[in-house]
PDB file of C-alpha atoms in Angstrom:
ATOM      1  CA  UNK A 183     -64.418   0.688  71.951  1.00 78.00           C
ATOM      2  CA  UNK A 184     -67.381  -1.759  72.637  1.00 88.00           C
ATOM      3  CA  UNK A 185     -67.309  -4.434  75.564  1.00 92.00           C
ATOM      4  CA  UNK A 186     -65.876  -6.899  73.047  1.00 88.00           C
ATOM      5  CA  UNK A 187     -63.442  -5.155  71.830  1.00 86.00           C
ATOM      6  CA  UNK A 188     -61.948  -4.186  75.141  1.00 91.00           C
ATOM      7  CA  UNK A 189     -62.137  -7.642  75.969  1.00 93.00           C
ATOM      8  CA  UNK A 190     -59.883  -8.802  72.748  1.00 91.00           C
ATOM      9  CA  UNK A 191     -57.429  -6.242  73.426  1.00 93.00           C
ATOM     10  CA  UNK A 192     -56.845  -7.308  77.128  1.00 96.00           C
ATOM     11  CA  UNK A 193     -56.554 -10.994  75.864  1.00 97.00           C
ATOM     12  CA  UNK A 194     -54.623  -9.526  73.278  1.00 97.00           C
ATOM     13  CA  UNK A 195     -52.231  -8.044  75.507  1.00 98.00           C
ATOM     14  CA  UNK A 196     -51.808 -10.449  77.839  1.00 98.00           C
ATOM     15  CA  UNK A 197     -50.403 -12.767  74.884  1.00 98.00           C
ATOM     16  CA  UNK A 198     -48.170 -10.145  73.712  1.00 98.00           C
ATOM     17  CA  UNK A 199     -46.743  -9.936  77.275  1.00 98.00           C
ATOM     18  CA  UNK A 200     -46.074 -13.390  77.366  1.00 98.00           C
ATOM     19  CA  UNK A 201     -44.449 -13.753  73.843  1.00 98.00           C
ATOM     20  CA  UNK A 202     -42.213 -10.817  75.401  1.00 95.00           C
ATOM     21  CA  UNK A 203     -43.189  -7.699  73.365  1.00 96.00           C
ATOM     22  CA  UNK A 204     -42.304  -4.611  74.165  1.00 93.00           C
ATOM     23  CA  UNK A 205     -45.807  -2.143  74.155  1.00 95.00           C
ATOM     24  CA  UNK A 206     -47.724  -5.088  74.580  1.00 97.00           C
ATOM     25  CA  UNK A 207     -50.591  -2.657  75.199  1.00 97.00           C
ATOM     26  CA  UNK A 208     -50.481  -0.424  72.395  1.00 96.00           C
ATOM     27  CA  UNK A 209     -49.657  -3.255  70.146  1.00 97.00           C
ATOM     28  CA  UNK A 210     -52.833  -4.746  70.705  1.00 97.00           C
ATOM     29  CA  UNK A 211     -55.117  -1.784  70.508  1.00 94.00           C
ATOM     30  CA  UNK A 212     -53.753  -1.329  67.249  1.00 95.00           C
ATOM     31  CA  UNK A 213     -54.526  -4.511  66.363  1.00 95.00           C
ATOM     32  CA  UNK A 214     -58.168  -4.345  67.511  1.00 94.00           C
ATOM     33  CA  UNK A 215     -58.780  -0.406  67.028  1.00 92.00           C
ATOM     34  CA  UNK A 216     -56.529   0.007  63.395  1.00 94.00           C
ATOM     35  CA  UNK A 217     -57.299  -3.492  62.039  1.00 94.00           C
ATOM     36  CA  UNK A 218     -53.579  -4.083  61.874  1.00 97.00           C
ATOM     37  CA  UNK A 219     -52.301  -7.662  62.122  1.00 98.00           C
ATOM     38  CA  UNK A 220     -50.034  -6.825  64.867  1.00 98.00           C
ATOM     39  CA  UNK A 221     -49.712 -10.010  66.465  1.00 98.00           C
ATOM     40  CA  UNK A 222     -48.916 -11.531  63.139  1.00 98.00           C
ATOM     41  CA  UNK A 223     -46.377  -8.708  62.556  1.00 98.00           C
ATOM     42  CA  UNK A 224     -44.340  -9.449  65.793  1.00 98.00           C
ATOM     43  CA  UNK A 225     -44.653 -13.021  65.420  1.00 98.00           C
ATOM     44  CA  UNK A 226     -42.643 -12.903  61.664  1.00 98.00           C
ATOM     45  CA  UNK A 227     -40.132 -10.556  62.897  1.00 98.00           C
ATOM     46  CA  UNK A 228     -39.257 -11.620  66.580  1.00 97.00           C
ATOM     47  CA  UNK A 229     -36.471 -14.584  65.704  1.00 97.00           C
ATOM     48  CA  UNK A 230     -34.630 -12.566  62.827  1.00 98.00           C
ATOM     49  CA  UNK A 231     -32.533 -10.448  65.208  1.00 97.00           C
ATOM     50  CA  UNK A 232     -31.496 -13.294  67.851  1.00 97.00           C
ATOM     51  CA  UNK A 233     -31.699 -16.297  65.079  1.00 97.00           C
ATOM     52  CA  UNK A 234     -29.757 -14.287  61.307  1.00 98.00           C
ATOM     53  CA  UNK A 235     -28.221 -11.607  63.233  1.00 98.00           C
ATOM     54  CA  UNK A 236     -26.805 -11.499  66.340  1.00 97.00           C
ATOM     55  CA  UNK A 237     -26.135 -15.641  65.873  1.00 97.00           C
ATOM     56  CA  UNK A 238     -22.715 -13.461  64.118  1.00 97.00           C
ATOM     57  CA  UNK A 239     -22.172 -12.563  67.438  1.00 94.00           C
ATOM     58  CA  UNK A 240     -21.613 -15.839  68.930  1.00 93.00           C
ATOM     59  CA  UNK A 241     -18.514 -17.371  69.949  1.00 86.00           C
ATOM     60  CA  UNK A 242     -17.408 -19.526  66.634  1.00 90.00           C
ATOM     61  CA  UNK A 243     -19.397 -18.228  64.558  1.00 94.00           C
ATOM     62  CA  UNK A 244     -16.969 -16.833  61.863  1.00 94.00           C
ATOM     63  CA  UNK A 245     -14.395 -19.455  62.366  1.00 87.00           C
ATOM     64  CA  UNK A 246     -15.639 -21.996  59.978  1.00 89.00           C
ATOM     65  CA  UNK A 247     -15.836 -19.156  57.044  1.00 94.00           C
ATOM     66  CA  UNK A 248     -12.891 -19.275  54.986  1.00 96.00           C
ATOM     67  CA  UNK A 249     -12.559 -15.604  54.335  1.00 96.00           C
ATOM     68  CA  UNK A 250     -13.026 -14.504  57.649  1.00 95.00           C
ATOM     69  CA  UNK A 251     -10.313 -16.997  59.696  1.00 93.00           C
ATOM     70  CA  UNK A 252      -8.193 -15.708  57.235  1.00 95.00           C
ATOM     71  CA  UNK A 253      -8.647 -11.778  58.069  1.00 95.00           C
ATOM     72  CA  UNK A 254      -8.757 -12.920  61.750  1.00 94.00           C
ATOM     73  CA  UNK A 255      -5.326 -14.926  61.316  1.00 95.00           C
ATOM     74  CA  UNK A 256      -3.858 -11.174  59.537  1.00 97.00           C
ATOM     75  CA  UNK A 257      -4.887  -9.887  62.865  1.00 96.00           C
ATOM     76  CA  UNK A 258      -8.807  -8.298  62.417  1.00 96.00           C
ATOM     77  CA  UNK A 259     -10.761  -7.958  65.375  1.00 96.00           C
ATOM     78  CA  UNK A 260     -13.088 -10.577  65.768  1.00 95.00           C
ATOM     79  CA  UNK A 261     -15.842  -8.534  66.930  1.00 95.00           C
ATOM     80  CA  UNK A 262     -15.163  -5.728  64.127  1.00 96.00           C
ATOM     81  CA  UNK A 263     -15.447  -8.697  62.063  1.00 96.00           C
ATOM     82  CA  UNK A 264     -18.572  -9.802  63.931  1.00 96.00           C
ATOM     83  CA  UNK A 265     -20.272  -6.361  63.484  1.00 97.00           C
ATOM     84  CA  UNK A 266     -19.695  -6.978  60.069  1.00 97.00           C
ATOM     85  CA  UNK A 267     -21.279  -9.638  59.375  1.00 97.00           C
ATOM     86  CA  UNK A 268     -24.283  -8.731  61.504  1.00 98.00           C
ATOM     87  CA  UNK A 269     -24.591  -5.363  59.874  1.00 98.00           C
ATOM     88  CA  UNK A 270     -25.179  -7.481  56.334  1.00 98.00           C
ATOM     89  CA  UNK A 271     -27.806  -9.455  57.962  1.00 98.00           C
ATOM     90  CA  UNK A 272     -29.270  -7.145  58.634  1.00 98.00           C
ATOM     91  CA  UNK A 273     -29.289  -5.258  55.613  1.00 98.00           C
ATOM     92  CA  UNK A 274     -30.249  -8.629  53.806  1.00 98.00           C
ATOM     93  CA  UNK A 275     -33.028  -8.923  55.953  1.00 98.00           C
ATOM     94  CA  UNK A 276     -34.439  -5.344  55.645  1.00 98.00           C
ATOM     95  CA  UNK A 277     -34.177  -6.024  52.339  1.00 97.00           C
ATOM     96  CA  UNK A 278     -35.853  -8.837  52.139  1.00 97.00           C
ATOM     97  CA  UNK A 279     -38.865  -7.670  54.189  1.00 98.00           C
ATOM     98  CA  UNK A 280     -38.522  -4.846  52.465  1.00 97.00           C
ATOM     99  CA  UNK A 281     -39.025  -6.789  48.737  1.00 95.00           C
ATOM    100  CA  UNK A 282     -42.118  -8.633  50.004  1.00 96.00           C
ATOM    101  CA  UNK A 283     -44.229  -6.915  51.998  1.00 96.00           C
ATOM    102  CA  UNK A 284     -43.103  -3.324  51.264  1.00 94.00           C
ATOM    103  CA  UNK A 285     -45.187  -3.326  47.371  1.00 90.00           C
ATOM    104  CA  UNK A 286     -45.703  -6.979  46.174  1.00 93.00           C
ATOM    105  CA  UNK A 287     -44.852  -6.552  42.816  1.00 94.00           C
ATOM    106  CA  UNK A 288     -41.397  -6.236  40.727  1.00 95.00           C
ATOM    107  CA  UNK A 289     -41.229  -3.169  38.905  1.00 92.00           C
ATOM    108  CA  UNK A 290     -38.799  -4.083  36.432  1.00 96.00           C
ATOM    109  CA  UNK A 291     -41.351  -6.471  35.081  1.00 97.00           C
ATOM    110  CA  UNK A 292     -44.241  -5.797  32.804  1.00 98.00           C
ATOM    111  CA  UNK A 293     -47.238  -4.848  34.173  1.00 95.00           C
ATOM    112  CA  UNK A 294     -49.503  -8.298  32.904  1.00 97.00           C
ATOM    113  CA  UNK A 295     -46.962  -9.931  35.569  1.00 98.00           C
ATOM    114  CA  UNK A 296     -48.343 -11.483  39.122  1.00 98.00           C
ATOM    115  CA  UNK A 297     -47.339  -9.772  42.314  1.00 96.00           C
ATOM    116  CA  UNK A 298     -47.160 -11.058  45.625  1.00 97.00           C
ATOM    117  CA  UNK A 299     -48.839 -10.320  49.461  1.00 96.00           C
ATOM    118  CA  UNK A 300     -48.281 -11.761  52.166  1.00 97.00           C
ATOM    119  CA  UNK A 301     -51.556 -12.990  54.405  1.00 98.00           C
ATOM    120  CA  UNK A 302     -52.292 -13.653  58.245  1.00 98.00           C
ATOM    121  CA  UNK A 303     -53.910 -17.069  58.360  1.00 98.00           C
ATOM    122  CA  UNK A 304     -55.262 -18.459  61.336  1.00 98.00           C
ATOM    123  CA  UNK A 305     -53.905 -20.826  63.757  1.00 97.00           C
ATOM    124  CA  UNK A 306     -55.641 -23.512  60.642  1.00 98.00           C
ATOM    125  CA  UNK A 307     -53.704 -21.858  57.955  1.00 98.00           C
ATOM    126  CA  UNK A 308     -56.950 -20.069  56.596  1.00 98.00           C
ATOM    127  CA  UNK A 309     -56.753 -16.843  55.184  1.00 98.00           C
ATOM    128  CA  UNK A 310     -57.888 -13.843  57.801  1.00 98.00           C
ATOM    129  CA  UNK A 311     -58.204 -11.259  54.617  1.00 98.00           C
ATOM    130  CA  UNK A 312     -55.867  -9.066  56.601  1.00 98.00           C
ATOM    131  CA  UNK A 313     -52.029  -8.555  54.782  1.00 97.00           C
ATOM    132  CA  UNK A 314     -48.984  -7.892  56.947  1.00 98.00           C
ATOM    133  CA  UNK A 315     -47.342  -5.041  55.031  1.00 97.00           C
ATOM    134  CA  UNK A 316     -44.207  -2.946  54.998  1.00 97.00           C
ATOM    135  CA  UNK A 317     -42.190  -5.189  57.838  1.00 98.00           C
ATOM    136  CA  UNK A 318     -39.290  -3.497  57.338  1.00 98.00           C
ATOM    137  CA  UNK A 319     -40.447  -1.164  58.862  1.00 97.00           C
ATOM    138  CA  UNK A 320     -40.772  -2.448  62.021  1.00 97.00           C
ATOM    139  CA  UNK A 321     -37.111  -4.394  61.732  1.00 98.00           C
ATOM    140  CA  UNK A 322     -35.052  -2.245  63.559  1.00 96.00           C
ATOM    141  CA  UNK A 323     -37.290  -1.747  66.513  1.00 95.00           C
ATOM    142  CA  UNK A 324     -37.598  -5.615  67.155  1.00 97.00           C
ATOM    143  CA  UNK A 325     -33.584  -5.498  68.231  1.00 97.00           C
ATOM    144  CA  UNK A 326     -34.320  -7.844  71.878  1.00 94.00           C
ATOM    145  CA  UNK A 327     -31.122  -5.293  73.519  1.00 94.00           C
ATOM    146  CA  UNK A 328     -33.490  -2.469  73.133  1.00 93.00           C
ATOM    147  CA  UNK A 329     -31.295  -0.085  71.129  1.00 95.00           C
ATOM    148  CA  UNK A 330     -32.711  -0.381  67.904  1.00 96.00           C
ATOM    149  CA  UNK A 331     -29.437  -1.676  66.211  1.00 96.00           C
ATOM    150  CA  UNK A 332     -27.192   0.565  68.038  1.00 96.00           C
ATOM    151  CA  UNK A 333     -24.967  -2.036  68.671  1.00 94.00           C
ATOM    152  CA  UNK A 334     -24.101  -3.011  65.311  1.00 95.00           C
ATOM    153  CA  UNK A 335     -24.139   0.213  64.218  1.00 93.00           C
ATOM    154  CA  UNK A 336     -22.801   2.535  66.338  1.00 84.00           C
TER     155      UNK A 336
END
């Protein structure tokens, strides 16, 4: 790694540390050694965990649902309930992220059809040419308690 690059990856870092990533060295290595969009990767994923699904979590959160104060009024344990409904976040999410950035295409459809990619841009909203692919991948390990969804799952 050349003077420059070194010098990218410790700025690198140092912003990764602050946004609160976990690896913030190897994170941006890969950026600047693999090519990888890294920063662009953590930036997407970081609010779906504490923003669609531990929000499930929170106090009042399944209150206002019909289905569920009913279930919790027949006695269910509101944070079996809770579990619940984060596990299907999180499912919808994977699957989501899964959908569009995992192949970028439907193949149900015929083959003439448009797929789809998504694109870093810079801070200006111009492309960068690099795609951030397969974040699904990376979903589990963005859980902010550390236990890579053990909590919801276990």
């Amino acid at each position: 790694m050349n003077e420059d690059d070194r010098a990218a990856a410790h700025t690198l870092q140092n912003l990764f540390a602050t946004l609160g990533a976990d690896d913030p060295q190897g994170r941006a290595l890969s950026e600047t050694s693999e090519d990888i969009p890294q920063l662009a990767r953590f930036l997407a994923l970081r609010h779906i965990w504490p923003d669609l699904i531990n929000s499930w979590a929170a106090p009042d959160a399944l209150e206002d649902i019909p289905a569920a104060a009913r279930l919790l009024a027949h006695g269910a344990d509101l944070t079996d309930l809770a579990r619940v409904a984060q596990v299907a976040a999180y499912e919808t999410a994977f699957g989501l992220l899964y959908s569009l950035t995992a192949y970028g295409r439907d193949h149900e459809a015929p083959e003439d059809t448009p797929g789809w990619r998504l694109m870093e841009t810079t801070p200006a909203g111009e492309l960068t040419g690099r795609a951030v692919q397969s974040l699904h991948e990376s979903l589990l390990s963005m859980d902010p308690s550390g236990r890579d969804g053990q909590d919801i799952f276990g």
